[in-house]
Short mmCIF file of C-alpha atoms in Angstrom, two decimals:
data_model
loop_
_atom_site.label_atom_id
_atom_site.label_comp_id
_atom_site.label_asym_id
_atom_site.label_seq_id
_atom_site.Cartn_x
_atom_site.Cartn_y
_atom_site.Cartn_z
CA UNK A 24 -68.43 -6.25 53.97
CA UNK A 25 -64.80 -6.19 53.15
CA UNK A 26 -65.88 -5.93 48.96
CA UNK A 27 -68.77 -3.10 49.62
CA UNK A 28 -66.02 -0.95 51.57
CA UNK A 29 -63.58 -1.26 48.77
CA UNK A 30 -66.10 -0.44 46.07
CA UNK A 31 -67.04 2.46 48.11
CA UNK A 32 -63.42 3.71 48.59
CA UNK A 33 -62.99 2.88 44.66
CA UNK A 34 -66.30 5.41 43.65
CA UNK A 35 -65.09 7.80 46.22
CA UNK A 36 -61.48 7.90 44.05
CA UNK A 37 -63.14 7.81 40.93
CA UNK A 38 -65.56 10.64 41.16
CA UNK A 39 -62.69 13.18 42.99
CA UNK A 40 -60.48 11.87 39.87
CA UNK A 41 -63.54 13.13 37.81
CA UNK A 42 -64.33 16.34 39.91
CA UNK A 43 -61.08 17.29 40.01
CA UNK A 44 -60.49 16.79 35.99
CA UNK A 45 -63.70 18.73 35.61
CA UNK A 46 -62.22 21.57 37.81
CA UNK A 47 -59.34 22.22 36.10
CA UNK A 48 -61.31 21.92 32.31
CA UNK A 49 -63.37 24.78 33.83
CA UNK A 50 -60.58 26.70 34.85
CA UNK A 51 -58.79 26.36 31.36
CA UNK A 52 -62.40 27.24 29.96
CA UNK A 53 -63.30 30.33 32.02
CA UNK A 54 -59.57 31.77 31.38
CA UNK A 55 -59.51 31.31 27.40
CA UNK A 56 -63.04 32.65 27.55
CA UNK A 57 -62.44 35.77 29.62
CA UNK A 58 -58.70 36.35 27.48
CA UNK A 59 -60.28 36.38 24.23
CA UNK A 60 -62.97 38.88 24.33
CA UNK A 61 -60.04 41.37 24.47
CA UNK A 62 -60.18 40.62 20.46
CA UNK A 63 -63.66 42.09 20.31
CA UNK A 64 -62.67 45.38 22.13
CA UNK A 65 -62.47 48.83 20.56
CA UNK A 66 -59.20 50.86 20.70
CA UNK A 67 -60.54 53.97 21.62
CA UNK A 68 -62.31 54.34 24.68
CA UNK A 69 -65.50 53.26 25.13
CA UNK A 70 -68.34 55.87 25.25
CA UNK A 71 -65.61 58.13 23.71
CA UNK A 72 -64.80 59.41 20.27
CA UNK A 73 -62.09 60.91 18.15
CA UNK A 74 -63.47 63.85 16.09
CA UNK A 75 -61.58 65.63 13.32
CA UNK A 76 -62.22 68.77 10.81
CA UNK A 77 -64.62 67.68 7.92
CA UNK A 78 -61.91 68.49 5.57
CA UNK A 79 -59.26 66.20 7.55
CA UNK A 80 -59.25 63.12 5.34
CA UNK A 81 -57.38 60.98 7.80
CA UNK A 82 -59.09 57.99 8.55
CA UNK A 83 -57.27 55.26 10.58
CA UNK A 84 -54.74 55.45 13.34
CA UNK A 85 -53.27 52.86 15.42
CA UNK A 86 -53.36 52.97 19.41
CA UNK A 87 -48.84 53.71 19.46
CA UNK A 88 -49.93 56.25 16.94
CA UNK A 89 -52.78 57.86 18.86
CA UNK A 90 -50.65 57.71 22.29
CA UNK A 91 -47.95 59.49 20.25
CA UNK A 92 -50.50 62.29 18.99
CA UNK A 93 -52.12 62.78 22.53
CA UNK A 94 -48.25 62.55 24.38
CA UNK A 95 -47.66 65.72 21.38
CA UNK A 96 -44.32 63.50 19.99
CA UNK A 97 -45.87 63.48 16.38
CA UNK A 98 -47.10 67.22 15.69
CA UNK A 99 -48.46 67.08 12.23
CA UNK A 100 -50.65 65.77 10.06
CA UNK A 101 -48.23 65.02 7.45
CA UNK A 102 -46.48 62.40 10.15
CA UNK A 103 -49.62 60.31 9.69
CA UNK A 104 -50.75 60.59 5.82
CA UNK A 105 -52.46 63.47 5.94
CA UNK A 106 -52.15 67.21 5.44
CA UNK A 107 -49.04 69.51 6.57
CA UNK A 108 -50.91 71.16 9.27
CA UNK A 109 -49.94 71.41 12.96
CA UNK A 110 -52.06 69.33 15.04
CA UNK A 111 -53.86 70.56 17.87
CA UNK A 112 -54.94 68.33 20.76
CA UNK A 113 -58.25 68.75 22.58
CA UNK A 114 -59.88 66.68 25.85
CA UNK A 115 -63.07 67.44 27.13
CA UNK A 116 -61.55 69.40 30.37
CA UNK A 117 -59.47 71.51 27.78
CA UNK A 118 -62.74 73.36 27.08
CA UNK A 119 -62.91 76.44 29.54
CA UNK A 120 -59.40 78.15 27.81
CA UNK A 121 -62.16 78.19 24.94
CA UNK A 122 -65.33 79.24 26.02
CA UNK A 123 -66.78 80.94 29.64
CA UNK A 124 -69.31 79.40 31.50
CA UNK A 125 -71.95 81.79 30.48
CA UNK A 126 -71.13 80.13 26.56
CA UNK A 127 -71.18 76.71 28.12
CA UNK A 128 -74.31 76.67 30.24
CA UNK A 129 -74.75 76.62 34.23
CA UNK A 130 -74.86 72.98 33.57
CA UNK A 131 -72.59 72.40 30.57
CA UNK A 132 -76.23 72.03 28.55
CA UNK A 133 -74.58 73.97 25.59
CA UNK A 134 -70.87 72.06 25.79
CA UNK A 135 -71.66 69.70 22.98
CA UNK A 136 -72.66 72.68 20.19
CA UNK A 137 -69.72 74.61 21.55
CA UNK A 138 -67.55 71.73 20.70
CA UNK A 139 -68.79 70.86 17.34
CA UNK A 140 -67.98 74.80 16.67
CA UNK A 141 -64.45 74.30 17.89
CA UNK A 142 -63.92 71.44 15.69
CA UNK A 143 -65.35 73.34 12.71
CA UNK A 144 -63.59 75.87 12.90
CA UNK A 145 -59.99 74.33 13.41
CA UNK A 146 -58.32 72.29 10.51
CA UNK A 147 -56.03 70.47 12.50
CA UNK A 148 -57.87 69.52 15.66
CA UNK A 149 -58.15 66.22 17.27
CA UNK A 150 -61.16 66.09 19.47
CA UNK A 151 -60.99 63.48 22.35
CA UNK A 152 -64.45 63.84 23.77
CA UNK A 153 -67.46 61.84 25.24
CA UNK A 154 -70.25 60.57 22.02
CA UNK A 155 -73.09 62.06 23.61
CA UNK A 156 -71.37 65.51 23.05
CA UNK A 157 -71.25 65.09 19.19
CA UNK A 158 -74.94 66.66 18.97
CA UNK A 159 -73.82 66.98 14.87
CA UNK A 160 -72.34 64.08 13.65
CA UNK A 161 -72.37 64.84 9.90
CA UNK A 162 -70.59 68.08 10.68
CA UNK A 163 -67.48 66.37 11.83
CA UNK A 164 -64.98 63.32 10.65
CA UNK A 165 -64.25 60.12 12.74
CA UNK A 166 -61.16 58.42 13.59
CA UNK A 167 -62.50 55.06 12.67
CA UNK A 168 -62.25 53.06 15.98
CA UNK A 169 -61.33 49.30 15.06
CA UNK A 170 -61.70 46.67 17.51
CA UNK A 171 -57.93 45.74 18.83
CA UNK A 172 -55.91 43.42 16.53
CA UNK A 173 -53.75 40.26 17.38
CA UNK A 174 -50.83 41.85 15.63
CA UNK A 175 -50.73 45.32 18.31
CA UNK A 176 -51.41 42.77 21.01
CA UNK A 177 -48.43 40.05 20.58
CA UNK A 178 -46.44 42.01 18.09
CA UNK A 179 -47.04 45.56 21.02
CA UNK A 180 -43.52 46.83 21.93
CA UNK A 181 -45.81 49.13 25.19
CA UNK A 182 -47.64 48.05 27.79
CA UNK A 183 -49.81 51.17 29.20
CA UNK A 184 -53.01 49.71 29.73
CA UNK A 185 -54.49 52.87 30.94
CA UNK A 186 -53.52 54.98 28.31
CA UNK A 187 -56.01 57.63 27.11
CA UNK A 188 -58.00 57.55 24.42
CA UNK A 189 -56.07 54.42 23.16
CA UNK A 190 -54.56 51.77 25.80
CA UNK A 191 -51.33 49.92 24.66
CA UNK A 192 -51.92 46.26 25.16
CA UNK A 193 -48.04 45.28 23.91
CA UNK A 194 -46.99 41.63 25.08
CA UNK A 195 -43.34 41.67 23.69
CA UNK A 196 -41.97 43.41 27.13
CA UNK A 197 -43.60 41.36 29.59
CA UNK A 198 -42.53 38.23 27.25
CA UNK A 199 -38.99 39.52 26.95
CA UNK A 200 -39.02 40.39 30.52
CA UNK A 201 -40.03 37.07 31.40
CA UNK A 202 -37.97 34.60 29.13
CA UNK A 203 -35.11 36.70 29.78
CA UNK A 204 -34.84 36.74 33.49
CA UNK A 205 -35.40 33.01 33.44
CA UNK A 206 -32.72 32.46 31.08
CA UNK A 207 -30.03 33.85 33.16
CA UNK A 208 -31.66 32.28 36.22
CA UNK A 209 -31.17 28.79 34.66
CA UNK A 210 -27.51 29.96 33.57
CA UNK A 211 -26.65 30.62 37.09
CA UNK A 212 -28.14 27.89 38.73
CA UNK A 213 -26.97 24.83 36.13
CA UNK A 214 -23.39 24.99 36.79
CA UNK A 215 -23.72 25.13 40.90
CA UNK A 216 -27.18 22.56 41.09
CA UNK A 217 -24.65 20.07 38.78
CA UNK A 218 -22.17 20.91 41.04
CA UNK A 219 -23.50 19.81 44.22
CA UNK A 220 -25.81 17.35 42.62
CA UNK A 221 -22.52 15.19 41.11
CA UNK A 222 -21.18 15.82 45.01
CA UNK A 223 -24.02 14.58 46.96
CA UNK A 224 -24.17 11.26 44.85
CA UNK A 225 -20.74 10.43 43.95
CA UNK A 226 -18.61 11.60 46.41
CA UNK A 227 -20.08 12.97 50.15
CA UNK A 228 -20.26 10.17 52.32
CA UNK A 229 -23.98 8.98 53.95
CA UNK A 230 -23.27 11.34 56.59
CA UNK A 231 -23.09 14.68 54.64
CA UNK A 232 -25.36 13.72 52.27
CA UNK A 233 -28.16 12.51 55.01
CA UNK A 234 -27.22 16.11 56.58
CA UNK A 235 -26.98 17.58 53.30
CA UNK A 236 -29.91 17.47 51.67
CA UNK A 237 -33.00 17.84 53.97
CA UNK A 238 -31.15 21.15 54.19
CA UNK A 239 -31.86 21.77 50.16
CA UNK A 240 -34.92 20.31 50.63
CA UNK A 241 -35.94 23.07 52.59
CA UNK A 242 -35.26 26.05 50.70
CA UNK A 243 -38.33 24.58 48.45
CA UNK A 244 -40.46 25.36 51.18
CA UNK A 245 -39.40 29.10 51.95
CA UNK A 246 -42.16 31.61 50.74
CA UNK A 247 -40.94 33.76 47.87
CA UNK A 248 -42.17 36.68 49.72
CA UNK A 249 -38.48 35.66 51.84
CA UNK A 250 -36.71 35.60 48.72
CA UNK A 251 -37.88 38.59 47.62
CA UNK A 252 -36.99 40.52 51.20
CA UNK A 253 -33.99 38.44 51.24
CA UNK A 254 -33.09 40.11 47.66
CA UNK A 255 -34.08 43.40 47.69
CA UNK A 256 -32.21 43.76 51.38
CA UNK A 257 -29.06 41.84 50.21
CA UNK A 258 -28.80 41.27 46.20
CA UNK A 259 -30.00 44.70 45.00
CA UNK A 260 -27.85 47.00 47.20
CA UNK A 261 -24.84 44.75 46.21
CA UNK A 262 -25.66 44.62 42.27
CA UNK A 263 -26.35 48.56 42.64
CA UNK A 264 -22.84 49.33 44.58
CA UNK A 265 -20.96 46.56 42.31
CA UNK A 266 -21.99 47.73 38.90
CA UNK A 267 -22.36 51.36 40.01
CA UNK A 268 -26.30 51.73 39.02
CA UNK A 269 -29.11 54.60 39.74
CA UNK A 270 -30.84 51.54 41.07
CA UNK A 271 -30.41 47.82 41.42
CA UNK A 272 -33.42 46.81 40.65
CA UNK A 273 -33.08 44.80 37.60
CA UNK A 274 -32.86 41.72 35.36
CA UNK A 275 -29.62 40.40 36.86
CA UNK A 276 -31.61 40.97 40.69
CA UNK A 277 -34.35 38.56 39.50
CA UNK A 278 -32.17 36.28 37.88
CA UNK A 279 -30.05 35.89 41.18
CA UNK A 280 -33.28 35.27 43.43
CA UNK A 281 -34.85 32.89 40.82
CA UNK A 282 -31.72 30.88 40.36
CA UNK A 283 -31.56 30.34 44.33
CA UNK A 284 -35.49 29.25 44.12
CA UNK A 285 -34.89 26.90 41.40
CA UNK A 286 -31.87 25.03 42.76
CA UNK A 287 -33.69 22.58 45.47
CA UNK A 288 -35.26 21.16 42.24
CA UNK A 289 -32.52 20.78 39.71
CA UNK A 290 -29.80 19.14 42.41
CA UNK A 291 -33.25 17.10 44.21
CA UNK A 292 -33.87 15.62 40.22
CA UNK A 293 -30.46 15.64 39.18
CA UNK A 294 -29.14 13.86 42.16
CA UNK A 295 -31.99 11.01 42.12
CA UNK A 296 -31.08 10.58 38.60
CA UNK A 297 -27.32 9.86 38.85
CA UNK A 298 -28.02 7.63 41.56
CA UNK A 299 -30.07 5.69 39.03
CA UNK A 300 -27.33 5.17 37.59
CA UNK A 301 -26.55 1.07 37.83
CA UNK A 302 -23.54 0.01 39.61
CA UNK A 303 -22.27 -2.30 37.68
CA UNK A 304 -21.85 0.62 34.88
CA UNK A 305 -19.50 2.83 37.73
CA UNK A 306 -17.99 -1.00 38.59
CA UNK A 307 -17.12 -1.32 34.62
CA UNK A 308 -15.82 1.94 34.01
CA UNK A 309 -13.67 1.56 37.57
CA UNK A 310 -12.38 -2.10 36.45
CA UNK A 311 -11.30 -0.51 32.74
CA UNK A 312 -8.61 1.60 34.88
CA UNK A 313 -11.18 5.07 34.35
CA UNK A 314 -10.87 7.49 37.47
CA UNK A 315 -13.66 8.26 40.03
CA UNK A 316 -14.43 11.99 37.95
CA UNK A 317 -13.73 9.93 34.62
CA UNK A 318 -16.27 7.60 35.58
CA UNK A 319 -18.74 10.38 36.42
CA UNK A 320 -18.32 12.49 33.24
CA UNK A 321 -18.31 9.91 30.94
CA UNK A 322 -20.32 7.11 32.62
CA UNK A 323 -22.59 8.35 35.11
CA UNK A 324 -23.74 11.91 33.16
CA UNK A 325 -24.29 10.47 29.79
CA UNK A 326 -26.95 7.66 31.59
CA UNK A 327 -28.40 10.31 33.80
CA UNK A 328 -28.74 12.67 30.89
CA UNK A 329 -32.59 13.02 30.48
CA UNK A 330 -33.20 13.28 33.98
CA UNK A 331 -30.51 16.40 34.71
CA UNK A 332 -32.22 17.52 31.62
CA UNK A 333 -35.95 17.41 33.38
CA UNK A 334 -34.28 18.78 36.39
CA UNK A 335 -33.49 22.05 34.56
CA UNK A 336 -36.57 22.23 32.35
CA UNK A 337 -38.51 21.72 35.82
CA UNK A 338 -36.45 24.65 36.85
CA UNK A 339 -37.15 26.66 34.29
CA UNK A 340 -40.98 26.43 35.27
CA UNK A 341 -40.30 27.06 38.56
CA UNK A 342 -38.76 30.69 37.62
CA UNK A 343 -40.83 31.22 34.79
CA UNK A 344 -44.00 30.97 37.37
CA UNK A 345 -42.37 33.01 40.34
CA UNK A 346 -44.33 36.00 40.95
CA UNK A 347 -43.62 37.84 44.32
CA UNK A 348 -40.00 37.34 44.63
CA UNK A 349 -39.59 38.86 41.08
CA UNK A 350 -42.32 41.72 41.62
CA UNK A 351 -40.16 43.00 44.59
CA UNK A 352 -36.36 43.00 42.66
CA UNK A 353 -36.97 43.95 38.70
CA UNK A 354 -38.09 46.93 38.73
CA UNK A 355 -41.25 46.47 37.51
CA UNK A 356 -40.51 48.52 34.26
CA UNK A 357 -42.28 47.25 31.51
CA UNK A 358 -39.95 47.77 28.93
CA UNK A 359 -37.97 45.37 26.04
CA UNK A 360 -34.77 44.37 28.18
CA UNK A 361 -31.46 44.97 26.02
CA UNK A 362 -29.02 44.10 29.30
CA UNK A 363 -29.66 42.19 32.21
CA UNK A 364 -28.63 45.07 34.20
CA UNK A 365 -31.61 47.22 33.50
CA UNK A 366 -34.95 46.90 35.26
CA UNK A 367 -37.82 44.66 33.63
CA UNK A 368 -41.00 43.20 33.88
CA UNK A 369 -42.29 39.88 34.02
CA UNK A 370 -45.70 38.18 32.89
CA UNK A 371 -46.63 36.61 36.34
CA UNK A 372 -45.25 40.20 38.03
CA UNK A 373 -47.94 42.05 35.90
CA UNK A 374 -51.04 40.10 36.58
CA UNK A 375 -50.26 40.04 40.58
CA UNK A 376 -49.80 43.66 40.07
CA UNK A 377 -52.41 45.20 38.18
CA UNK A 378 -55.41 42.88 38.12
CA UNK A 379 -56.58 44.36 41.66
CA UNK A 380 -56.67 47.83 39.57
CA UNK A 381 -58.43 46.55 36.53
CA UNK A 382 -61.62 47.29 35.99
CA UNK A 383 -63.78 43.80 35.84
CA UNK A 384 -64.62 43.07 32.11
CA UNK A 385 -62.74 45.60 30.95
CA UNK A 386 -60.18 45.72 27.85
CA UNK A 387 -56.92 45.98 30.56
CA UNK A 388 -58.93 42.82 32.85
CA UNK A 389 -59.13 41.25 29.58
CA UNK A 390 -55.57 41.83 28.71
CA UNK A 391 -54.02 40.21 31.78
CA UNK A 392 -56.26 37.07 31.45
CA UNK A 393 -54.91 36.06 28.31
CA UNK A 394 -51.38 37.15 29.78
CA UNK A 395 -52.37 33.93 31.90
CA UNK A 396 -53.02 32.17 28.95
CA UNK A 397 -49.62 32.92 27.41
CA UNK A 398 -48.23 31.88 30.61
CA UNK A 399 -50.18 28.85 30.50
CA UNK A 400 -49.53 27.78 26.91
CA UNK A 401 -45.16 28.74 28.26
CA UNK A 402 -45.74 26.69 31.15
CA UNK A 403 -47.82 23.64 28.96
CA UNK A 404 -44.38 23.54 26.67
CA UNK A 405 -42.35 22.51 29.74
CA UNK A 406 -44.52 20.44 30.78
CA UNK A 407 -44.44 18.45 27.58
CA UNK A 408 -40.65 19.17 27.19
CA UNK A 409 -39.95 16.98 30.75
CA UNK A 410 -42.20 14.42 29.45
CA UNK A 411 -40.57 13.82 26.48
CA UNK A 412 -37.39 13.90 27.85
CA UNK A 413 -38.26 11.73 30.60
CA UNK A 414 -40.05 8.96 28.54
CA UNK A 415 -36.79 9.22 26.18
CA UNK A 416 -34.31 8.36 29.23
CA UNK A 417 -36.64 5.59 30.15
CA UNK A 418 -36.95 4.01 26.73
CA UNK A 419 -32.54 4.32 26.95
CA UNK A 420 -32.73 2.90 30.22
CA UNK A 421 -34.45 -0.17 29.10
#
């Protein structure tokens, strides 16, 4: 009875081993597959068009240049390739300072003639109006409207995914935003996790450290959404008032918050790691006349190396994934950082923020799914990184 109930516990662990491994090769699977067909999108619109004059012999545009057209910074065809002429910006709602409603129809049945007369007639017109109104296609020249590239998606310096007629899908900001924050997170968290890791194995007594660090412990298991009140009540008024800002929202905000979030694991793995350390090394070290803080710079950190090392990597994941404590402190301006003092966005920020908005299937849905998968692949790095650090310091332990 004894053997059937272990073989039964033993298929029980093998098949949730197997379901589970199944799970998470779906997940992987659905988000690659739902990132990717942003690659087979079209730039402009869908269901729309960009119409020029027949003798306009531009013929290719890129989505910055088309937002740049449309937002009337580049004025002239001559910016772009083409000839000097002024260019003139039309939308589909721009059509009544042209034409009455007797010339458009009670029910706009004569819109589409009236707008391939317009475009006829006007050299230097860009047209931004639905297909179905192009009722003379030969009359007219296209915009050719290329499916979005790799190079405007990872190589993008704007992010305005609901840009009209040609979204922005630019990573670089929300990748800046992202590595940069976490950067100066780890930078301010290293030297005080070391700190009181170093002080909570080598020199508080059992006492403090038994008191100690169930209290560190614990800020693991605060919700970020506390973090995030905690900085935009306290940290952001101070950074605003300190550095004299418009607003205080910003890089060094985020930083601050994720540096707190990311200390109960660096001093938790840093800690276990030094006290690793063998005894008889500390003894040795003591016995050749070294000092206690001798000993511990030059002893106890060297052999405890890989494992401080996977403490801060494993921080860096932890502030690399945050998402609500940064949302509510950056800014949420999706922009390339050049201080830490000016507000930013991050990857994981963007996805909690916008994929409620996006429209399912869509180009901009699209776009933040393989956001996740940049994210993932970022995340997959560290992952190995610890490994490899950690199977080093074991093969140096032995």
């Amino acid at each position: 009875m004894k053997k059937i109930f272990e073989k039964i516990i033993e298929g029980i662990l093998t098949c949730s081993g197997f379901v589970t491994s199944i799970t998470i090769l779906l997940i992987v699977l659905f988000l690659f597959t739902e990132a990717f067909g942003l690659f087979n999108s079209k730039v402009i619109e869908e269901g729309y068009v960009l119409a020029l004059n027949k003798s306009n012999r531009v013929n290719t545009l890129s989505p910055a240049q088309i937002k740049d057209v449309f937002d009337e910074e580049i004025t002239n065809w001559k910016e772009l390739g083409g000839e000097d002429l002024p260019i003139r910006v039309f939308r589909l709602e721009d059509i009544t300072e042209y034409y009455t409603e007797e010339e458009l129809g009670p029910a706009y049945e004569y819109a589409g003639e009236r707008i391939m007369q317009l475009v006829e007639k006007t050299p230097g017109i860009v047209a931004f109006v639905p297909q179905k109104f192009i009722v003379q296609p030969d009359a007219v020249h296209f915009i050719k409207d290329n499916t979005i590239s790799v190079k405007d998606v990872f190589a993008g310096a704007e992010w305005f995914p609901t840009a009209t007629p040609a979204p922005l899908f630019g990573f670089l900001p929300l990748i800046a935003g992202t590595l940069w924050v976490s950067l100066f997170a780890i930078l301010f968290a290293l030297p005080f996790g070391l700190s009181v890791s170093i002080y909570m194995s080598e020199v508080a007594n059992p006492k403090v450290r038994n008191w100690l660090k169930p209290i560190i412990e614990l800020l693991s298991g605060i919700p970020s959404v506390v973090y995030g009140f905690f900085g935009l009540i306290v940290v952001v008024p101070l950074i605003q008032k300190f550095f004299d800002l418009p607003v205080g929202e910003s890089g060094l905000a985020g930083s601050i918050i994720l540096a707190i979030m990311a200390l109960p694991t660096i001093i938790t793995v840093t800690e276990d790691a030094m006290r690793n350390c063998p005894r008889s090394m500390r003894e040795a070290s003591l016995a050749l006349g070294a000092s206690q803080w001798q000993t511990i710079y030059k002893v106890v950190i060297p052999y405890s190396i890989s494992g401080i090392t996977s403490g801060v990597v494993l921080g860096i994941g932890r502030a690399i994934g945050e998402t609500m404590a940064v949302l509510m402190v950056t800014g949420n301006a999706a922009v390339i950082p050049t201080t830490i003092l000016e507000p930013l966005r991050t990857i994981p920020a963007t996805i909690a923020a916008e994929l409620g908005e996006a429209p399912a299937g869509g180009p901009h849905y699209e776009a933040l799914f393989l956001l996740g998968v940049v994210l993932f692949f970022i995340t997959l790095i560290i992952n190995f990184s610890v490994e490899y650090i950690s199977s080093k310091g074991i093969k140096r332990s032995k």
